[in-house]
Structure formats: C-alpha cells, structure tokens
C-alpha positions as a printed NumPy array, in Angstrom:
array([[77.465, -3.585, 10.29 ],
       [74.818, -3.056, 12.966],
       [74.882, -4.169, 16.573],
       [71.607, -4.272, 18.504],
       [71.837, -3.064, 22.079],
       [68.812, -3.234, 24.427],
       [68.196, -0.356, 26.824],
       [71.56 ,  1.268, 26.207],
       [72.423,  3.166, 29.409],
       [73.21 ,  6.832, 29.467],
       [76.574,  8.185, 30.607],
       [75.194,  8.673, 34.097],
       [74.105,  5.053, 34.274],
       [77.545,  3.828, 33.185],
       [79.282,  6.035, 35.719],
       [77.068,  4.829, 38.508],
       [77.06 ,  1.181, 37.473],
       [79.442,  0.147, 40.243],
       [77.129,  1.537, 42.902],
       [73.825,  0.73 , 41.265],
       [73.575, -2.675, 42.92 ],
       [73.606, -1.076, 46.366],
       [70.814,  1.344, 45.522],
       [67.293,  0.096, 46.317],
       [64.949, -0.433, 43.347],
       [62.518,  2.05 , 44.908],
       [64.205,  4.633, 47.103],
       [63.157,  7.459, 49.405],
       [62.959,  9.938, 46.513],
       [60.261,  7.868, 44.808],
       [58.237,  7.477, 48.023],
       [58.366, 11.156, 49.015],
       [57.485, 12.337, 45.517],
       [54.733,  9.724, 45.378],
       [53.151, 11.023, 48.599],
       [53.416, 14.609, 47.307],
       [51.61 , 13.511, 44.142],
       [49.037, 11.641, 46.246],
       [48.141, 14.77 , 48.209],
       [48.082, 16.919, 45.092],
       [45.858, 14.466, 43.228],
       [43.381, 14.342, 46.107],
       [43.173, 18.094, 45.663],
       [42.839, 18.197, 41.884],
       [40.684, 15.1  , 41.353],
       [38.153, 16.059, 44.02 ],
       [37.356, 19.03 , 41.8  ],
       [37.926, 17.682, 38.296],
       [35.727, 14.617, 38.867],
       [32.601, 16.776, 38.87 ],
       [33.6  , 19.213, 36.104],
       [32.302, 17.274, 33.036],
       [28.873, 16.82 , 34.618],
       [28.828, 20.358, 35.993],
       [29.809, 21.993, 32.731],
       [27.414, 20.02 , 30.527],
       [24.388, 19.69 , 32.814],
       [24.59 , 22.703, 35.129],
       [26.365, 25.323, 33.06 ],
       [24.75 , 23.852, 29.929],
       [27.74 , 23.671, 27.591],
       [27.369, 21.789, 24.31 ],
       [29.637, 18.805, 23.531],
       [31.672, 21.07 , 21.248],
       [32.192, 23.689, 23.981],
       [32.977, 21.02 , 26.556],
       [35.48 , 19.502, 24.131],
       [37.282, 22.843, 23.897],
       [37.512, 23.176, 27.697],
       [38.55 , 19.533, 28.064],
       [41.194, 20.131, 25.407],
       [42.399, 23.103, 27.435],
       [42.586, 20.873, 30.509],
       [44.483, 18.218, 28.578],
       [46.887, 20.446, 26.661],
       [47.559, 23.818, 28.271],
       [50.349, 22.313, 30.356],
       [52.172, 21.64 , 27.079],
       [52.796, 25.368, 26.713],
       [55.214, 25.341, 29.651],
       [56.524, 21.778, 29.92 ],
       [59.605, 22.436, 27.824],
       [60.198, 25.684, 29.696],
       [60.042, 23.845, 33.012],
       [62.349, 21.16 , 31.674],
       [64.823, 23.714, 30.367],
       [64.866, 25.614, 33.674],
       [65.431, 22.38 , 35.596],
       [68.279, 21.254, 33.324],
       [69.913, 24.698, 33.169],
       [69.815, 25.231, 36.947],
       [70.249, 21.572, 37.964],
       [67.558, 22.298, 40.582],
       [64.622, 20.04 , 39.643],
       [63.208, 20.008, 43.173],
       [62.652, 23.748, 43.281],
       [61.313, 23.954, 39.745],
       [58.812, 21.246, 40.7  ],
       [58.056, 23.181, 43.903],
       [57.178, 26.22 , 41.786],
       [54.727, 24.129, 39.763],
       [53.061, 22.585, 42.803],
       [52.833, 26.013, 44.416],
       [51.108, 27.539, 41.383],
       [48.51 , 24.771, 41.375],
       [47.862, 25.399, 45.09 ],
       [47.352, 29.105, 44.42 ],
       [44.875, 28.175, 41.686],
       [42.81 , 26.345, 44.318],
       [42.429, 29.613, 46.224],
       [41.03 , 31.391, 43.181],
       [38.765, 28.426, 42.466],
       [36.847, 29.354, 45.623],
       [35.764, 32.578, 43.914],
       [35.45 , 31.402, 40.289],
       [31.989, 31.258, 38.726],
       [30.833, 30.335, 35.265],
       [32.674, 28.624, 32.446],
       [35.125, 31.489, 31.865],
       [36.217, 31.65 , 35.498],
       [36.592, 27.897, 35.74 ],
       [38.574, 27.832, 32.493],
       [40.962, 30.476, 33.859],
       [41.564, 28.509, 37.06 ],
       [41.997, 25.269, 35.114],
       [44.581, 27.032, 32.954],
       [46.592, 28.158, 35.989],
       [46.383, 24.691, 37.527],
       [47.52 , 22.996, 34.303],
       [50.406, 25.454, 33.894],
       [51.542, 24.417, 37.373],
       [51.276, 20.775, 36.343],
       [53.266, 21.492, 33.186],
       [56.078, 23.09 , 35.179],
       [56.361, 20.338, 37.791],
       [55.884, 17.066, 35.908],
       [59.167, 16.696, 33.994],
       [61.443, 17.84 , 36.889],
       [59.688, 15.429, 39.225],
       [60.046, 12.529, 36.784],
       [63.686, 13.457, 36.161],
       [64.355, 13.206, 39.916],
       [62.924,  9.687, 39.876],
       [64.969,  8.78 , 36.792],
       [68.207, 10.153, 38.265],
       [67.831,  8.408, 41.617],
       [66.809,  4.976, 40.273],
       [68.983,  2.253, 38.681],
       [68.115,  1.848, 34.995],
       [67.02 , -1.767, 35.372],
       [64.365, -0.781, 37.942],
       [62.958,  2.341, 36.265],
       [59.664,  0.722, 35.268],
       [59.075, -0.451, 38.844],
       [60.   ,  2.928, 40.332],
       [57.646,  4.839, 38.039],
       [54.989,  2.197, 38.71 ],
       [55.271,  2.748, 42.488],
       [55.138,  6.516, 42.041],
       [52.09 ,  6.279, 39.777],
       [50.473,  3.862, 42.244],
       [50.74 ,  6.452, 45.047],
       [49.636,  9.169, 42.631],
       [46.61 ,  7.058, 41.718],
       [45.641,  6.451, 45.344],
       [45.212, 10.205, 45.581],
       [43.335, 10.289, 42.291],
       [40.936,  7.649, 43.647],
       [40.516,  9.309, 47.056],
       [39.753, 12.739, 45.568],
       [36.443, 11.815, 43.901],
       [35.474,  9.674, 46.92 ],
       [36.035, 12.621, 49.254],
       [34.059, 14.929, 46.961],
       [31.235, 12.391, 46.712],
       [31.139, 11.906, 50.477],
       [31.167, 15.646, 51.206],
       [28.33 , 16.305, 48.77 ],
       [26.321, 13.48 , 50.325],
       [26.823, 15.02 , 53.775],
       [26.424, 18.632, 52.638],
       [24.084, 18.839, 49.625],
       [25.283, 21.509, 47.18 ],
       [28.339, 21.938, 49.394],
       [30.694, 22.696, 46.545],
       [32.533, 25.338, 48.57 ],
       [33.304, 22.704, 51.217],
       [34.873, 20.491, 48.539],
       [36.968, 23.432, 47.335],
       [38.261, 24.245, 50.832],
       [39.23 , 20.614, 51.454],
       [40.888, 20.566, 48.028],
       [42.965, 23.61 , 48.935],
       [44.075, 22.021, 52.237],
       [45.418, 18.933, 50.455],
       [47.226, 21.06 , 47.858],
       [48.992, 23.091, 50.549],
       [49.981, 19.907, 52.4  ],
       [51.632, 18.559, 49.243],
       [53.602, 21.755, 48.671],
       [54.769, 21.798, 52.302],
       [55.881, 18.147, 52.164],
       [57.964, 18.692, 49.027],
       [59.569, 21.867, 50.369],
       [60.405, 20.474, 53.794],
       [61.171, 16.797, 53.17 ],
       [61.711, 16.418, 49.43 ],
       [65.284, 15.28 , 48.588],
       [67.262, 17.747, 46.482],
       [68.205, 15.347, 43.662],
       [70.489, 16.939, 41.062],
       [71.723, 15.002, 38.042],
       [75.032, 16.799, 37.583],
       [75.84 , 16.634, 41.291],
       [75.041, 12.906, 41.348],
       [77.444, 12.392, 38.475],
       [80.184, 14.266, 40.327],
       [79.633, 11.996, 43.341],
       [80.117,  9.003, 41.046],
       [83.49 , 10.475, 39.951],
       [82.232, 10.738, 36.382],
       [83.071, 13.544, 33.965],
       [80.8  , 16.538, 34.398],
       [78.317, 16.63 , 31.492],
       [78.369, 19.685, 29.22 ],
       [75.698, 22.385, 29.66 ],
       [72.263, 21.698, 28.209],
       [71.786, 22.628, 24.55 ],
       [68.505, 22.533, 22.646],
       [70.107, 20.346, 19.97 ],
       [70.407, 17.602, 22.61 ],
       [66.68 , 17.054, 22.026],
       [67.4  , 16.18 , 18.382],
       [68.937, 12.876, 19.481],
       [67.955, 10.284, 16.892],
       [66.837,  7.874, 19.63 ],
       [64.213, 10.334, 20.897],
       [62.56 , 11.173, 17.564],
       [60.739,  7.826, 17.084],
       [59.239,  8.155, 20.583],
       [57.924, 11.641, 19.792],
       [56.358, 10.444, 16.529],
       [54.736,  7.358, 18.067],
       [53.465,  9.273, 21.112],
       [52.07 , 12.059, 18.966],
       [50.154,  9.776, 16.597],
       [48.671,  7.695, 19.409],
       [47.868, 10.842, 21.392],
       [45.809, 12.25 , 18.508],
       [43.416,  9.323, 19.002],
       [43.241,  9.54 , 22.811],
       [40.097, 11.423, 23.789],
       [39.518, 12.776, 27.295],
       [38.127, 10.543, 30.046],
       [35.15 , 12.88 , 30.433],
       [33.86 , 11.973, 26.981],
       [34.122,  8.254, 27.744],
       [32.186,  8.731, 30.978],
       [29.558, 10.872, 29.246],
       [29.185,  8.085, 26.682],
       [28.5  ,  5.677, 29.557],
       [25.792,  8.019, 30.822],
       [24.339,  8.152, 27.322],
       [24.336,  4.35 , 27.421],
       [21.529,  4.666, 29.977],
       [20.813,  3.086, 33.345],
       [23.354,  5.093, 35.36 ],
       [22.253,  7.769, 37.817],
       [24.132, 11.007, 37.187],
       [24.86 , 11.414, 40.91 ],
       [27.298,  8.492, 40.61 ],
       [29.3  , 10.182, 37.859],
       [32.306, 11.127, 40.096],
       [32.728,  7.452, 40.988],
       [33.625,  6.625, 37.379],
       [36.963,  8.283, 38.115],
       [37.345,  6.15 , 41.231],
       [36.795,  2.935, 39.274],
       [39.381,  3.876, 36.661],
       [41.918,  4.845, 39.289],
       [41.384,  1.645, 41.287],
       [42.176, -0.401, 38.178],
       [45.24 ,  1.788, 37.6  ],
       [46.261,  1.381, 41.243],
       [46.149, -2.407, 41.058],
       [48.044, -2.621, 37.769],
       [50.632,  0.2  , 37.866],
       [53.399, -1.712, 39.658],
       [52.888, -5.118, 37.944],
       [52.82 , -3.508, 34.494],
       [55.831, -1.342, 35.38 ],
       [57.806, -4.437, 36.363],
       [56.641, -6.232, 33.224],
       [57.887, -3.312, 31.116],
       [61.353, -3.694, 32.687],
       [61.413, -7.322, 31.542],
       [59.852, -7.331, 28.067],
       [60.423, -3.743, 26.918],
       [58.864, -0.42 , 27.852],
       [57.989,  0.625, 24.306],
       [56.19 , -2.665, 23.728],
       [54.02 , -2.044, 26.796],
       [53.431,  1.585, 25.743],
       [52.169,  0.674, 22.271],
       [50.189, -2.466, 23.133],
       [48.621, -0.664, 26.106],
       [46.642,  1.476, 23.663],
       [44.622, -1.61 , 22.718],
       [43.086, -1.4  , 26.197],
       [41.934,  2.116, 25.27 ],
       [40.319,  0.707, 22.118],
       [38.429, -1.72 , 24.346],
       [37.319,  1.105, 26.646],
       [35.967,  3.093, 23.693],
       [33.947,  0.121, 22.47 ],
       [32.671, -0.919, 25.922],
       [31.308,  2.566, 26.536],
       [28.979,  2.452, 23.514],
       [28.273, -1.204, 22.631],
       [24.724, -2.409, 23.398],
       [25.613, -4.533, 26.431],
       [24.226, -4.425, 29.969],
       [24.918, -1.235, 31.882],
       [26.904, -3.038, 34.577],
       [29.098, -4.873, 32.062],
       [29.684, -1.712, 30.045],
       [30.629,  0.295, 33.133],
       [32.95 , -2.27 , 34.714],
       [34.587, -3.127, 31.392],
       [35.142,  0.508, 30.432],
       [36.653,  1.531, 33.765],
       [38.877, -1.558, 34.023],
       [40.211, -1.152, 30.479],
       [40.767,  2.588, 30.901],
       [42.726,  1.971, 34.104],
       [44.793, -0.663, 32.295],
       [45.58 ,  1.835, 29.536],
       [46.889,  4.408, 31.997],
       [48.923,  1.818, 33.916],
       [50.594,  0.797, 30.645],
       [51.342,  4.286, 29.352],
       [51.482,  7.01 , 31.993],
       [54.792,  6.356, 33.751],
       [56.258,  4.253, 30.962],
       [56.701,  7.13 , 28.524],
       [58.762,  9.078, 31.073],
       [60.874,  5.994, 31.792],
       [61.614,  5.644, 28.057],
       [62.296,  9.32 , 27.351],
       [64.629,  9.766, 30.327],
       [67.047,  7.232, 28.865],
       [67.006,  8.37 , 25.245],
       [68.806, 11.703, 25.68 ],
       [72.088, 12.847, 27.279],
       [72.024, 13.335, 31.039],
       [72.196, 17.142, 30.748],
       [68.939, 17.06 , 28.737],
       [67.103, 14.384, 30.734],
       [64.387, 16.646, 32.138],
       [63.874, 18.359, 28.795],
       [63.707, 15.015, 27.005],
       [60.952, 13.845, 29.333],
       [59.232, 17.212, 28.923],
       [59.433, 16.963, 25.13 ],
       [57.69 , 13.578, 25.116],
       [55.045, 14.765, 27.573],
       [54.512, 17.94 , 25.566],
       [53.849, 16.   , 22.38 ],
       [51.328, 13.806, 24.213],
       [49.605, 16.789, 25.848],
       [49.263, 18.755, 22.603],
       [48.029, 15.68 , 20.728],
       [45.415, 14.95 , 23.392],
       [44.297, 18.573, 23.418],
       [43.635, 18.366, 19.677],
       [41.969, 14.973, 20.132],
       [39.481, 16.289, 22.701],
       [38.61 , 19.355, 20.657],
       [38.182, 17.28 , 17.502],
       [36.191, 14.555, 19.218],
       [33.712, 17.083, 20.588],
       [32.92 , 18.078, 17.   ],
       [32.753, 14.423, 15.919],
       [30.317, 13.662, 18.78 ],
       [28.137, 16.612, 17.725],
       [28.062, 15.51 , 14.064],
       [27.826, 11.709, 14.398],
       [26.616, 10.977, 17.914],
       [28.565,  9.194, 20.68 ],
       [28.342,  5.609, 19.378],
       [29.527,  6.296, 15.827],
       [32.16 ,  8.782, 17.011],
       [33.638,  6.289, 19.517],
       [33.609,  3.486, 16.973],
       [35.382,  5.634, 14.398],
       [38.145,  6.66 , 16.795],
       [38.545,  3.056, 18.006],
       [39.057,  1.818, 14.436],
       [41.617,  4.534, 13.696],
       [43.474,  3.775, 16.933],
       [43.815,  0.094, 15.988],
       [45.446,  1.154, 12.705],
       [47.764,  3.534, 14.586],
       [48.805,  0.809, 17.056],
       [49.668, -1.546, 14.191],
       [51.774,  1.176, 12.569],
       [53.476,  2.082, 15.865],
       [54.328, -1.571, 16.492],
       [56.881, -1.373, 13.684],
       [58.864,  1.141, 15.773],
       [59.032, -0.872, 18.989],
       [62.486, -2.32 , 18.309],
       [63.942,  1.166, 17.703],
       [62.629,  2.388, 21.05 ],
       [63.452, -0.652, 23.186],
       [66.95 , -0.868, 21.719],
       [69.454,  1.156, 19.719],
       [71.401,  0.524, 16.525],
       [75.048,  1.512, 16.637],
       [77.161,  1.87 , 13.548],
       [80.929,  1.328, 13.812]])
C-alpha cells in the first residue's frame, strides 16, 4: 500500500508548525541576506560581464580555451560546496561559514587589481568561485530554516530578486564607468572591491545568526542527531541529484549564448555587458511570481519545465531572425530559465533531507549542478569549434528537450513522497 504525501515536512517543520502561522512569509533573514547578495553581485557581475569579450577579443583565446575557463568559473565552486555544507552542519554556525566565503571573494577582488593575462585572471576567478562555493549552501540553509515550508518558494524568490538587482546593476556600473573613463578597467575593479567589502561588513554586523539546531530547541523539539554523511543518501534526495545532473550537462554558460548573439551580427561589441543586464532584468521581474507559482503547483515541476525556456534561448540566439528579436527573445527566455531554476533547487533540496543535513543536502544538489555545468561549458567549447555556433546550439537544444521529457517522469517523486506502511 502506498500513500502519496505532497511536500512532506521535515522534523523541524513539524516541530515549528504551531508557530509557523505567526512567522512572516519573508522575514528579516531573507531581506538581510538578499541585500548582502545584492552588494556582492554588483561586485562580481561588474567584472564578469566583460570577461567573455575580454578573453576572446583582447586576450585572443579560442572558443575551446574560453570554454575551459568558463567551465572553471561555472564548476570550481563545486570542489568546496560539500565542505562548506559539512562545516555549517557540524558547527551549526551557517552565518560564519557564509561570512568566510564572502570574505574570500572580497580578498579575490584585491588580487584582481594586480592580475594580468589569462592565467592571472583564472587564478582570481578560482579564488572567487571557491568563496562562492563556501557561502552558497549555508546562506540558503539560513533562508530555509527561518521560513515556513509553505512560503519557501516565495522567500527564495525574494532573495533571488534582490540578488538579481545587484547582478543587473553590476554590468550597468561597469558600462557607465567605461563610458566615462575609456579603458578605465582599474576603476571598475576598485568599485567592485568597495561593493564586496560592504557586503561582508553587512553580513558580519547585521546578519542574523540563524542556527537550525538552536531553532529546534526553541520550538521544544527533540534535538536532531549529529550530521552523518549517510544522511545524504536519503532516497528522496537521489532523484533530485539525477535530474539536476542530467539537465546541468546540457546547460552551457551564458557567455557562449551571448557570443552566439554577437555572431548573429548587427550588435556592436561595446554593448556586450548589457546582455547580462537584460537577462537579469527578466529574472528580476519573474523571480518572485515564479517562486510563488512553485509553492502552488510544485517546485520540481517548475524546475523541470523551466529548462524549456533555456531551449528557447539557445534557438533564439542562432535562428535567422532580426537582430532585435533574437536579442530580446534570448535575454527574456534566459532570465525566465534562471527564475524557474536558481532558487527552486535549493528550496527542494532543503526539504528532502533530515534537518541536521539540510545545508549539506542543498550543497549536494548545487555541487551536482555546478560540476555538470562545468563539463557542459568545456564540452560545448569543443562542439562550437567543430560544428560552428548555429549547429552546436541546435544540437544541445534538441538534446535538452529529450532530457526534459525524461526528467518529467520524476516530477511526482520530487514534489511528493511515497510512504510504505
């Protein structure tokens, strides 16, 4: 006999059920962490928005070499995500583990002022991505712990909205500075460093110290056992890891999509950083509505179907349409894809493992995605070199449609749980 249960709450959720109704859907923790992410994204995106163009047209890297560096950018954080998650769960101090990650990324900005050439940039990118890998899961676990289960999609949507405001402002600031100070790359780097330090200071001084085990004690619930690695073998988490990994293998880096738009013709290269702004504006407008929709119809359903927007972005970037239509369509669809997937995967993973492994469960899902996307970028660079941008994009789009259809068969297992008597 099988009983289907939708969004089965964790032990923490059950313990806190009596007080959940008095907790706001989006609390102070979400807002503070969102502003920290906003400041940090202004810092990182003001630099990363110009890297694809700089590396391919100034440094002169081939698509294959750029694919390797883009893969490094996408996936190096995976090397430390589980370590950051483990440290957060073991110490029950997610705020300070996240602080360590934000601090490392800020230090990387200092060294970026002196980096030159592809090797130096790659080293700084590595340090920055390691910092991101350390901080992401503890930060998301703080949001998950402080938010009622029925409002998780909205809370992550609000956080990602604030995060995306920073991601949109960063390229705009870089574009404006370079318009005012031609070749003023050092000015952009100094401004980037200032925003990074402001984010670290805000988290350290005003960030709430949310701790899952302490919250459970406040709710008069039994203290959960210490974290064990086998907690990550929970049968509810495995389908998410498989689905995320397969879809991630067909998710190429944004830089390739934007370079395909340039190859489309009719776009001045000086406007390249604004591609990031367009994508982030679409994300900004859709993050909260899609997050709320995921709370109503199922987060896994939104996660899987959202990849169809990525298929559309691939095709828009290379189909023989007008330049304006191709650009607007690509950026809008890419922003829709991120709104449907970025925060949703953390919201799903945080409720599929025991409370003592919440941060590590989120980290495990994010690690699978990061590694898969790293391989996707490296592989797509080779595919671009061999087949050209149009055929390469079309091939990946077709494969992604097949993967979405296969992943759709797993939606019910992720949005619910089967319990045997």
